[in-house]
PDB file of C-alpha atoms and ligand atoms in Angstrom:
ATOM      1  CA  MET A1380     122.161 113.693  95.744  1.00 72.00           C
ATOM      2  CA  ARG A1381     123.172 110.890  98.080  1.00 90.00           C
ATOM      3  CA  TYR A1382     119.621 109.704  98.791  1.00 97.00           C
ATOM      4  CA  GLY A1383     116.445 109.412  96.748  1.00 98.00           C
ATOM      5  CA  ASN A1384     117.967 107.912  93.617  1.00 98.00           C
ATOM      6  CA  LEU A1385     115.693 105.382  91.908  1.00 98.00           C
ATOM      7  CA  ASP A1386     118.004 104.315  89.073  1.00 98.00           C
ATOM      8  CA  GLY A1387     117.226 100.728  88.102  1.00 96.00           C
ATOM      9  CA  LYS A1388     114.040 100.520  90.194  1.00 98.00           C
ATOM     10  CA  ILE A1389     110.797  99.282  88.661  1.00 98.00           C
ATOM     11  CA  ALA A1390     107.734 101.168  89.938  1.00 99.00           C
ATOM     12  CA  ILE A1391     104.118 100.218  89.276  1.00 99.00           C
ATOM     13  CA  ILE A1392     101.619 103.043  89.790  1.00 99.00           C
ATOM     14  CA  THR A1393      97.922 102.178  89.505  1.00 99.00           C
ATOM     15  CA  GLY A1394      95.499 104.688  88.019  1.00 98.00           C
ATOM     16  CA  SER A1395      98.376 106.707  86.565  1.00 98.00           C
ATOM     17  CA  ALA A1396      96.886 107.850  83.261  1.00 98.00           C
ATOM     18  CA  ARG A1397      96.262 111.220  84.921  1.00 98.00           C
ATOM     19  CA  GLY A1398      96.068 113.136  88.194  1.00 98.00           C
ATOM     20  CA  ILE A1399      97.963 112.116  91.318  1.00 98.00           C
ATOM     21  CA  GLY A1400      99.058 108.826  89.746  1.00 98.00           C
ATOM     22  CA  LEU A1401     100.622 110.489  86.710  1.00 98.00           C
ATOM     23  CA  ALA A1402     102.282 113.217  88.791  1.00 98.00           C
ATOM     24  CA  SER A1403     103.752 110.496  91.028  1.00 98.00           C
ATOM     25  CA  ALA A1404     104.916 108.465  88.038  1.00 98.00           C
ATOM     26  CA  ARG A1405     106.652 111.532  86.629  1.00 98.00           C
ATOM     27  CA  LEU A1406     108.548 112.251  89.867  1.00 98.00           C
ATOM     28  CA  LEU A1407     109.622 108.624  90.291  1.00 98.00           C
ATOM     29  CA  ALA A1408     110.765 108.524  86.655  1.00 98.00           C
ATOM     30  CA  GLU A1409     112.673 111.792  87.095  1.00 98.00           C
ATOM     31  CA  ALA A1410     114.484 110.105  90.001  1.00 98.00           C
ATOM     32  CA  GLY A1411     115.529 107.304  87.631  1.00 98.00           C
ATOM     33  CA  ALA A1412     112.820 104.641  87.982  1.00 98.00           C
ATOM     34  CA  VAL A1413     111.242 102.746  85.132  1.00 98.00           C
ATOM     35  CA  VAL A1414     107.571 103.573  85.700  1.00 99.00           C
ATOM     36  CA  ILE A1415     104.799 101.186  84.764  1.00 99.00           C
ATOM     37  CA  ILE A1416     101.775 103.343  83.972  1.00 98.00           C
ATOM     38  CA  THR A1417      98.651 101.272  84.590  1.00 99.00           C
ATOM     39  CA  ASP A1418      95.039 102.329  84.232  1.00 98.00           C
ATOM     40  CA  ILE A1419      91.593 101.071  83.310  1.00 98.00           C
ATOM     41  CA  ASN A1420      91.792 103.790  80.658  1.00 98.00           C
ATOM     42  CA  ALA A1421      94.245 102.005  78.345  1.00 98.00           C
ATOM     43  CA  GLU A1422      94.458 104.867  75.837  1.00 98.00           C
ATOM     44  CA  GLY A1423      95.095 107.363  78.623  1.00 98.00           C
ATOM     45  CA  ALA A1424      97.848 105.128  80.006  1.00 98.00           C
ATOM     46  CA  GLN A1425      99.477 104.892  76.572  1.00 98.00           C
ATOM     47  CA  ALA A1426      99.346 108.662  76.143  1.00 98.00           C
ATOM     48  CA  ALA A1427     100.804 109.248  79.619  1.00 98.00           C
ATOM     49  CA  ALA A1428     103.674 106.811  79.030  1.00 98.00           C
ATOM     50  CA  LYS A1429     104.354 108.406  75.642  1.00 98.00           C
ATOM     51  CA  GLU A1430     104.502 111.856  77.254  1.00 98.00           C
ATOM     52  CA  LEU A1431     107.071 110.634  79.800  1.00 98.00           C
ATOM     53  CA  VAL A1432     109.144 108.801  77.193  1.00 98.00           C
ATOM     54  CA  SER A1433     109.199 111.915  74.998  1.00 98.00           C
ATOM     55  CA  ALA A1434     110.683 113.728  78.035  1.00 98.00           C
ATOM     56  CA  SER A1435     113.494 111.111  78.011  1.00 98.00           C
ATOM     57  CA  LEU A1436     112.044 109.260  81.010  1.00 98.00           C
ATOM     58  CA  LYS A1437     111.549 105.485  81.257  1.00 98.00           C
ATOM     59  CA  ALA A1438     107.882 104.468  81.124  1.00 98.00           C
ATOM     60  CA  GLU A1439     105.690 101.685  79.823  1.00 98.00           C
ATOM     61  CA  ALA A1440     101.880 101.455  79.736  1.00 98.00           C
ATOM     62  CA  PHE A1441      99.662  98.514  80.685  1.00 98.00           C
ATOM     63  CA  HIS A1442      95.913  98.142  80.874  1.00 98.00           C
ATOM     64  CA  LEU A1443      94.806  97.292  84.423  1.00 98.00           C
ATOM     65  CA  ASP A1444      91.468  97.031  86.178  1.00 99.00           C
ATOM     66  CA  VAL A1445      92.354  96.916  89.873  1.00 98.00           C
ATOM     67  CA  SER A1446      88.893  95.568  90.703  1.00 98.00           C
ATOM     68  CA  SER A1447      89.706  92.374  88.789  1.00 98.00           C
ATOM     69  CA  GLU A1448      92.062  90.007  90.589  1.00 98.00           C
ATOM     70  CA  ALA A1449      92.843  88.288  87.279  1.00 98.00           C
ATOM     71  CA  SER A1450      93.834  91.618  85.687  1.00 98.00           C
ATOM     72  CA  VAL A1451      96.050  92.439  88.696  1.00 98.00           C
ATOM     73  CA  LYS A1452      97.798  89.068  88.680  1.00 98.00           C
ATOM     74  CA  LYS A1453      98.394  89.213  84.928  1.00 98.00           C
ATOM     75  CA  LEU A1454      99.993  92.655  85.282  1.00 98.00           C
ATOM     76  CA  MET A1455     102.348  91.571  88.083  1.00 98.00           C
ATOM     77  CA  ASP A1456     103.368  88.416  86.172  1.00 98.00           C
ATOM     78  CA  GLN A1457     103.979  90.331  82.928  1.00 98.00           C
ATOM     79  CA  VAL A1458     105.965  93.127  84.547  1.00 98.00           C
ATOM     80  CA  TYR A1459     108.180  90.720  86.481  1.00 98.00           C
ATOM     81  CA  GLU A1460     108.699  88.530  83.437  1.00 98.00           C
ATOM     82  CA  SER A1461     109.905  91.444  81.320  1.00 98.00           C
ATOM     83  CA  ARG A1462     111.670  93.584  83.967  1.00 98.00           C
ATOM     84  CA  LYS A1463     112.935  90.876  86.392  1.00 98.00           C
ATOM     85  CA  SER A1464     112.143  93.067  89.411  1.00 98.00           C
ATOM     86  CA  ILE A1465     109.293  95.004  91.010  1.00 98.00           C
ATOM     87  CA  ASP A1466     110.576  97.444  93.641  1.00 98.00           C
ATOM     88  CA  ILE A1467     107.780  99.975  94.188  1.00 99.00           C
ATOM     89  CA  LEU A1468     103.986  99.728  94.133  1.00 99.00           C
ATOM     90  CA  VAL A1469     101.779 102.814  94.425  1.00 99.00           C
ATOM     91  CA  ASN A1470      98.128 101.883  95.025  1.00 99.00           C
ATOM     92  CA  ASN A1471      96.535 105.044  93.690  1.00 98.00           C
ATOM     93  CA  ALA A1472      93.619 104.028  91.423  1.00 98.00           C
ATOM     94  CA  GLY A1473      90.310 105.271  92.768  1.00 98.00           C
ATOM     95  CA  ILE A1474      86.823 106.415  91.931  1.00 98.00           C
ATOM     96  CA  LEU A1475      84.703 109.012  93.708  1.00 96.00           C
ATOM     97  CA  ASP A1476      80.940 108.667  93.932  1.00 94.00           C
ATOM     98  CA  PRO A1477      78.901 111.152  95.983  1.00 90.00           C
ATOM     99  CA  THR A1478      75.844 108.908  96.620  1.00 94.00           C
ATOM    100  CA  SER A1479      74.340 109.828  99.990  1.00 93.00           C
ATOM    101  CA  ILE A1480      73.574 107.344 102.770  1.00 95.00           C
ATOM    102  CA  PRO A1481      69.801 107.146 102.083  1.00 96.00           C
ATOM    103  CA  GLU A1482      70.463 106.615  98.364  1.00 96.00           C
ATOM    104  CA  MET A1483      73.127 103.895  98.767  1.00 97.00           C
ATOM    105  CA  THR A1484      72.666 100.682  96.763  1.00 98.00           C
ATOM    106  CA  GLN A1485      74.487  97.385  96.962  1.00 98.00           C
ATOM    107  CA  GLU A1486      75.777  97.905  93.423  1.00 98.00           C
ATOM    108  CA  LYS A1487      77.278 101.322  94.186  1.00 98.00           C
ATOM    109  CA  TRP A1488      78.734 100.121  97.479  1.00 98.00           C
ATOM    110  CA  ASP A1489      80.352  97.080  95.850  1.00 98.00           C
ATOM    111  CA  GLN A1490      81.756  99.012  92.899  1.00 98.00           C
ATOM    112  CA  THR A1491      83.501 101.626  95.055  1.00 98.00           C
ATOM    113  CA  LEU A1492      84.810  99.078  97.547  1.00 98.00           C
ATOM    114  CA  ALA A1493      86.032  96.877  94.683  1.00 98.00           C
ATOM    115  CA  VAL A1494      88.164  99.646  93.165  1.00 98.00           C
ATOM    116  CA  ASN A1495      89.142 101.707  96.216  1.00 98.00           C
ATOM    117  CA  LEU A1496      89.851  98.957  98.767  1.00 98.00           C
ATOM    118  CA  ARG A1497      89.896  95.498  97.184  1.00 98.00           C
ATOM    119  CA  GLY A1498      92.115  96.863  94.392  1.00 98.00           C
ATOM    120  CA  ALA A1499      94.885  97.792  96.827  1.00 99.00           C
ATOM    121  CA  GLN A1500      94.531  94.449  98.603  1.00 98.00           C
ATOM    122  CA  PHE A1501      95.021  92.334  95.484  1.00 98.00           C
ATOM    123  CA  CYS A1502      97.731  94.557  93.993  1.00 99.00           C
ATOM    124  CA  SER A1503      99.651  94.280  97.277  1.00 99.00           C
ATOM    125  CA  GLN A1504      99.065  90.540  97.657  1.00 98.00           C
ATOM    126  CA  HIS A1505     100.110  89.721  94.095  1.00 98.00           C
ATOM    127  CA  VAL A1506     103.146  91.996  94.027  1.00 99.00           C
ATOM    128  CA  LEU A1507     104.631  90.356  97.121  1.00 98.00           C
ATOM    129  CA  PRO A1508     105.897  87.106  95.510  1.00 98.00           C
ATOM    130  CA  TYR A1509     108.098  89.359  93.329  1.00 98.00           C
ATOM    131  CA  MET A1510     108.823  92.241  95.696  1.00 98.00           C
ATOM    132  CA  THR A1511     110.016  89.857  98.435  1.00 98.00           C
ATOM    133  CA  LYS A1512     112.792  88.503  96.217  1.00 98.00           C
ATOM    134  CA  LYS A1513     115.057  91.218  97.679  1.00 96.00           C
ATOM    135  CA  PRO A1514     114.826  93.656 100.596  1.00 97.00           C
ATOM    136  CA  GLY A1515     114.005  97.332 100.148  1.00 97.00           C
ATOM    137  CA  GLY A1516     110.569  97.210  98.486  1.00 98.00           C
ATOM    138  CA  LYS A1517     108.147 100.085  99.005  1.00 98.00           C
ATOM    139  CA  ILE A1518     104.349 100.079  98.917  1.00 99.00           C
ATOM    140  CA  VAL A1519     102.564 103.433  99.044  1.00 99.00           C
ATOM    141  CA  ASN A1520      98.789 103.506  99.432  1.00 99.00           C
ATOM    142  CA  ILE A1521      96.676 106.550  98.617  1.00 99.00           C
ATOM    143  CA  ALA A1522      93.834 106.843 101.121  1.00 98.00           C
ATOM    144  CA  SER A1523      92.036 110.128 101.834  1.00 98.00           C
ATOM    145  CA  GLN A1524      91.201 112.678 104.489  1.00 97.00           C
ATOM    146  CA  ALA A1525      87.672 111.287 104.045  1.00 97.00           C
ATOM    147  CA  GLY A1526      88.850 108.097 105.756  1.00 98.00           C
ATOM    148  CA  GLN A1527      89.972 110.144 108.772  1.00 98.00           C
ATOM    149  CA  LEU A1528      87.207 112.748 109.063  1.00 97.00           C
ATOM    150  CA  GLY A1529      84.121 111.010 107.712  1.00 95.00           C
ATOM    151  CA  GLY A1530      84.066 112.587 104.265  1.00 91.00           C
ATOM    152  CA  PHE A1531      82.437 115.812 103.088  1.00 87.00           C
ATOM    153  CA  ALA A1532      81.459 115.513  99.409  1.00 84.00           C
ATOM    154  CA  ALA A1533      82.367 111.815  99.249  1.00 89.00           C
ATOM    155  CA  GLY A1534      79.833 109.041  99.798  1.00 94.00           C
ATOM    156  CA  VAL A1535      79.919 106.675 102.767  1.00 97.00           C
ATOM    157  CA  HIS A1536      81.286 103.872 100.558  1.00 98.00           C
ATOM    158  CA  TYR A1537      84.245 106.037  99.475  1.00 98.00           C
ATOM    159  CA  THR A1538      84.815 107.089 103.081  1.00 98.00           C
ATOM    160  CA  ALA A1539      84.661 103.503 104.362  1.00 98.00           C
ATOM    161  CA  ALA A1540      87.022 102.280 101.642  1.00 98.00           C
ATOM    162  CA  LYS A1541      89.575 104.998 102.446  1.00 98.00           C
ATOM    163  CA  GLY A1542      89.386 104.266 106.166  1.00 98.00           C
ATOM    164  CA  GLY A1543      89.969 100.670 105.135  1.00 98.00           C
ATOM    165  CA  ILE A1544      93.098 101.685 103.206  1.00 99.00           C
ATOM    166  CA  ILE A1545      94.571 103.269 106.341  1.00 98.00           C
ATOM    167  CA  ALA A1546      94.008 100.011 108.258  1.00 98.00           C
ATOM    168  CA  LEU A1547      95.144  97.832 105.331  1.00 98.00           C
ATOM    169  CA  SER A1548      98.398  99.799 105.194  1.00 99.00           C
ATOM    170  CA  LYS A1549      99.100  99.032 108.864  1.00 98.00           C
ATOM    171  CA  ALA A1550      98.299  95.340 108.403  1.00 98.00           C
ATOM    172  CA  TYR A1551     100.642  95.121 105.393  1.00 99.00           C
ATOM    173  CA  ALA A1552     103.311  97.152 107.198  1.00 99.00           C
ATOM    174  CA  ARG A1553     103.290  94.650 110.049  1.00 98.00           C
ATOM    175  CA  TYR A1554     103.408  91.646 107.704  1.00 98.00           C
ATOM    176  CA  CYS A1555     105.942  93.072 105.243  1.00 98.00           C
ATOM    177  CA  ALA A1556     108.452  94.276 107.854  1.00 98.00           C
ATOM    178  CA  ARG A1557     109.952  90.745 107.932  1.00 98.00           C
ATOM    179  CA  PHE A1558     110.886  91.227 104.260  1.00 98.00           C
ATOM    180  CA  GLN A1559     112.317  94.744 104.815  1.00 98.00           C
ATOM    181  CA  ILE A1560     109.450  96.150 102.759  1.00 98.00           C
ATOM    182  CA  ASN A1561     107.996  99.485 103.898  1.00 98.00           C
ATOM    183  CA  VAL A1562     104.256 100.071 103.579  1.00 99.00           C
ATOM    184  CA  ASN A1563     102.868 103.541 104.167  1.00 99.00           C
ATOM    185  CA  CYS A1564      99.775 105.523 103.473  1.00 98.00           C
ATOM    186  CA  ILE A1565      99.013 109.063 102.300  1.00 99.00           C
ATOM    187  CA  CYS A1566      95.813 110.953 103.104  1.00 98.00           C
ATOM    188  CA  PRO A1567      95.303 113.809 100.663  1.00 98.00           C
ATOM    189  CA  GLY A1568      92.832 116.511 101.663  1.00 97.00           C
ATOM    190  CA  PHE A1569      91.112 118.891  99.225  1.00 96.00           C
ATOM    191  CA  MET A1570      93.105 118.415  96.012  1.00 97.00           C
ATOM    192  CA  LEU A1571      92.305 119.931  92.659  1.00 96.00           C
ATOM    193  CA  THR A1572      92.332 117.159  90.057  1.00 95.00           C
ATOM    194  CA  ASP A1573      89.920 115.880  87.381  1.00 94.00           C
ATOM    195  CA  MET A1574      88.251 113.828  90.133  1.00 93.00           C
ATOM    196  CA  THR A1575      87.204 116.934  92.076  1.00 92.00           C
ATOM    197  CA  ARG A1576      87.191 119.678  89.424  1.00 89.00           C
ATOM    198  CA  ASP A1577      83.372 120.045  89.399  1.00 89.00           C
ATOM    199  CA  ARG A1578      83.154 120.301  93.188  1.00 89.00           C
ATOM    200  CA  ASN A1579      84.379 123.894  93.612  1.00 89.00           C
ATOM    201  CA  ASP A1580      85.969 123.297  97.023  1.00 93.00           C
ATOM    202  CA  ASP A1581      86.704 126.594  98.811  1.00 94.00           C
ATOM    203  CA  PRO A1582      90.448 127.145  99.334  1.00 96.00           C
ATOM    204  CA  GLN A1583      89.672 129.542 102.197  1.00 97.00           C
ATOM    205  CA  ILE A1584      88.653 126.658 104.488  1.00 96.00           C
ATOM    206  CA  VAL A1585      92.222 125.319 104.270  1.00 97.00           C
ATOM    207  CA  PRO A1586      94.750 126.938 106.658  1.00 98.00           C
ATOM    208  CA  LEU A1587      97.330 127.233 103.855  1.00 98.00           C
ATOM    209  CA  LYS A1588      94.605 129.001 101.779  1.00 98.00           C
ATOM    210  CA  ARG A1589      94.873 126.889  98.658  1.00 98.00           C
ATOM    211  CA  LEU A1590      93.678 123.549  97.360  1.00 98.00           C
ATOM    212  CA  GLY A1591      96.338 120.884  97.001  1.00 98.00           C
ATOM    213  CA  THR A1592      97.757 119.745  93.670  1.00 98.00           C
ATOM    214  CA  ALA A1593      98.641 116.336  92.290  1.00 98.00           C
ATOM    215  CA  LEU A1594     102.283 117.367  92.641  1.00 98.00           C
ATOM    216  CA  ASP A1595     101.826 118.037  96.377  1.00 98.00           C
ATOM    217  CA  VAL A1596     100.843 114.377  96.796  1.00 98.00           C
ATOM    218  CA  ALA A1597     103.454 113.111  94.344  1.00 98.00           C
ATOM    219  CA  LYS A1598     106.242 114.651  96.438  1.00 98.00           C
ATOM    220  CA  ALA A1599     105.141 112.529  99.417  1.00 98.00           C
ATOM    221  CA  VAL A1600     104.853 109.455  97.192  1.00 99.00           C
ATOM    222  CA  TYR A1601     108.443 110.061  96.091  1.00 98.00           C
ATOM    223  CA  PHE A1602     109.600 110.403  99.706  1.00 98.00           C
ATOM    224  CA  LEU A1603     107.878 107.136 100.679  1.00 98.00           C
ATOM    225  CA  ALA A1604     109.134 105.310  97.564  1.00 98.00           C
ATOM    226  CA  THR A1605     112.808 106.090  98.210  1.00 98.00           C
ATOM    227  CA  ASP A1606     115.428 105.405 100.853  1.00 98.00           C
ATOM    228  CA  PHE A1607     114.490 108.719 102.495  1.00 98.00           C
ATOM    229  CA  SER A1608     111.793 106.696 104.276  1.00 98.00           C
ATOM    230  CA  ASP A1609     113.729 103.502 105.064  1.00 98.00           C
ATOM    231  CA  TYR A1610     112.798 103.545 108.777  1.00 98.00           C
ATOM    232  CA  ILE A1611     109.177 104.571 108.283  1.00 98.00           C
ATOM    233  CA  THR A1612     106.508 101.916 107.987  1.00 98.00           C
ATOM    234  CA  GLY A1613     102.824 101.765 108.853  1.00 98.00           C
ATOM    235  CA  ALA A1614     102.669 105.559 108.867  1.00 98.00           C
ATOM    236  CA  THR A1615      99.937 107.822 107.560  1.00 98.00           C
ATOM    237  CA  ILE A1616     101.101 111.117 106.058  1.00 98.00           C
ATOM    238  CA  ASP A1617      98.557 113.931 105.812  1.00 98.00           C
ATOM    239  CA  ILE A1618      98.792 116.189 102.749  1.00 98.00           C
ATOM    240  CA  ASN A1619      95.999 118.644 103.488  1.00 98.00           C
ATOM    241  CA  GLY A1620      97.363 122.171 103.928  1.00 98.00           C
ATOM    242  CA  GLY A1621      96.681 121.949 107.669  1.00 98.00           C
ATOM    243  CA  PHE A1622      92.958 121.158 107.367  1.00 97.00           C
ATOM    244  CA  TYR A1623      93.199 118.194 109.746  1.00 96.00           C
ATOM    245  CA  LEU A1624      95.612 118.847 112.586  1.00 94.00           C
ATOM    246  CA  ARG A1625      96.002 116.083 115.142  1.00 87.00           C
TER     247      ARG A1625
HETATM  248  N1  LIG B1847      91.554 114.518  94.189  1.00 82.76           N
HETATM  249  C1  LIG B1847      91.352 114.545  95.510  1.00 82.76           C
HETATM  250  O1  LIG B1847      90.867 115.545  96.088  1.00 82.76           O
HETATM  251  C2  LIG B1847      91.696 113.338  96.344  1.00 82.76           C
HETATM  252  C3  LIG B1847      91.637 113.474  97.731  1.00 82.76           C
HETATM  253  C4  LIG B1847      91.933 112.366  98.517  1.00 82.76           C
HETATM  254  C5  LIG B1847      92.289 111.174  97.915  1.00 82.76           C
HETATM  255  N2  LIG B1847      92.334 111.077  96.562  1.00 82.76           N
HETATM  256  C6  LIG B1847      92.686 109.781  96.002  1.00 82.76           C
HETATM  257  O2  LIG B1847      93.823 109.909  95.168  1.00 82.76           O
HETATM  258  C7  LIG B1847      93.779 108.912  94.146  1.00 82.76           C
HETATM  259  C8  LIG B1847      93.963 109.563  92.789  1.00 82.76           C
HETATM  260  O3  LIG B1847      92.945 110.520  92.628  1.00 82.76           O
HETATM  261  P1  LIG B1847      92.952 111.644  91.474  1.00 82.76           P
HETATM  262  O4  LIG B1847      92.416 112.870  92.103  1.00 82.76           O
HETATM  263  O5  LIG B1847      94.252 111.673  90.775  1.00 82.76           O
HETATM  264  O6  LIG B1847      91.787 111.053  90.548  1.00 82.76           O
HETATM  265  P2  LIG B1847      91.640 110.893  88.972  1.00 82.76           P
HETATM  266  O7  LIG B1847      90.215 110.567  88.745  1.00 82.76           O
HETATM  267  O8  LIG B1847      92.239 112.054  88.262  1.00 82.76           O
HETATM  268  O9  LIG B1847      92.559 109.612  88.657  1.00 82.76           O
HETATM  269  C9  LIG B1847      92.185 108.316  89.030  1.00 82.76           C
HETATM  270  C10 LIG B1847      92.697 107.349  87.982  1.00 82.76           C
HETATM  271  O10 LIG B1847      92.321 106.031  88.380  1.00 82.76           O
HETATM  272  C11 LIG B1847      91.881 105.337  87.227  1.00 82.76           C
HETATM  273  N3  LIG B1847      91.007 104.222  87.600  1.00 82.76           N
HETATM  274  C12 LIG B1847      89.702 104.272  87.981  1.00 82.76           C
HETATM  275  N4  LIG B1847      89.228 103.043  88.186  1.00 82.76           N
HETATM  276  C13 LIG B1847      90.253 102.187  87.926  1.00 82.76           C
HETATM  277  C14 LIG B1847      90.369 100.767  87.944  1.00 82.76           C
HETATM  278  N5  LIG B1847      89.321  99.986  88.252  1.00 82.76           N
HETATM  279  N6  LIG B1847      91.565 100.213  87.640  1.00 82.76           N
HETATM  280  C15 LIG B1847      92.617 101.008  87.303  1.00 82.76           C
HETATM  281  N7  LIG B1847      92.548 102.346  87.226  1.00 82.76           N
HETATM  282  C16 LIG B1847      91.379 102.935  87.548  1.00 82.76           C
HETATM  283  C17 LIG B1847      91.166 106.405  86.407  1.00 82.76           C
HETATM  284  O11 LIG B1847      91.002 106.005  85.050  1.00 82.76           O
HETATM  285  C18 LIG B1847      92.085 107.603  86.588  1.00 82.76           C
HETATM  286  O12 LIG B1847      93.091 107.651  85.608  1.00 82.76           O
HETATM  287  C19 LIG B1847      92.439 108.206  94.302  1.00 82.76           C
HETATM  288  O13 LIG B1847      92.632 107.012  95.042  1.00 82.76           O
HETATM  289  C20 LIG B1847      91.621 109.195  95.106  1.00 82.76           C
HETATM  290  O14 LIG B1847      90.590 108.567  95.836  1.00 82.76           O
HETATM  291  C21 LIG B1847      92.059 112.144  95.761  1.00 82.76           C
END
């Protein structure tokens, strides 16, 4: 294949112990990247990296709490020090809390915003000193259909954070264009992962008549992380089976 090869690229994927993050890490690794599996669940990250390595892929695990700027900075410094390059960042880590508007508390608001929005901000800010050392970097942010449509089962804090990710992606796209770094955003719809397993979303409300999978999102992450998307920046890609047509 002439395009899409990631041999020699170093890719950091946040929240990749499972779900969309792990599926994305696997696809990027299958395309040749060294994938840095990072998660607040350190054991889960180790297990995920081990699974990829046992499939002859290149992976390494790190503990990361995206809500801690110190943890984020330490990760970026360590990865660059050992790998001498950071080419791809996937801001995927997230938490879902269904607290309703009348029940919202400052603590719940702050916790969700800290992981789902501030996390992507500081990962992006602290990767840039390394990613800007050469052109061709890629940042992929995972937002949500909730950020476009107001959210169904998700709380207002989740919805606001994901709307924020869409805007953050455009702001970074504008800033990073001068470095030939592409920044794009993905809005998954109703996906079946551990995050949503207890929700019993009805596939019949989706035009394609099925819930999405982690792999459905990972395929778009792969597209946006490779040279297939070299002239795309600041875009939002919907992965929702046709639920939100615009
Ligand atoms: N599943 C869906 O229906 C859906 C829909 C739209 C958007 N999304 C978004 O996709 C992303 C991945 O979701 P998923 O369905 O794979 O969820 P998931 O719960 O399976 O995976 C999320 C991962 O993030 C990790 N994580 C949580 N807090 C963290 C922190 N502070 N620092 C680092 N890692 C942390 C978790 O340990 C977990 O491994 C999230 O941003 C989510 O909001 C999911």
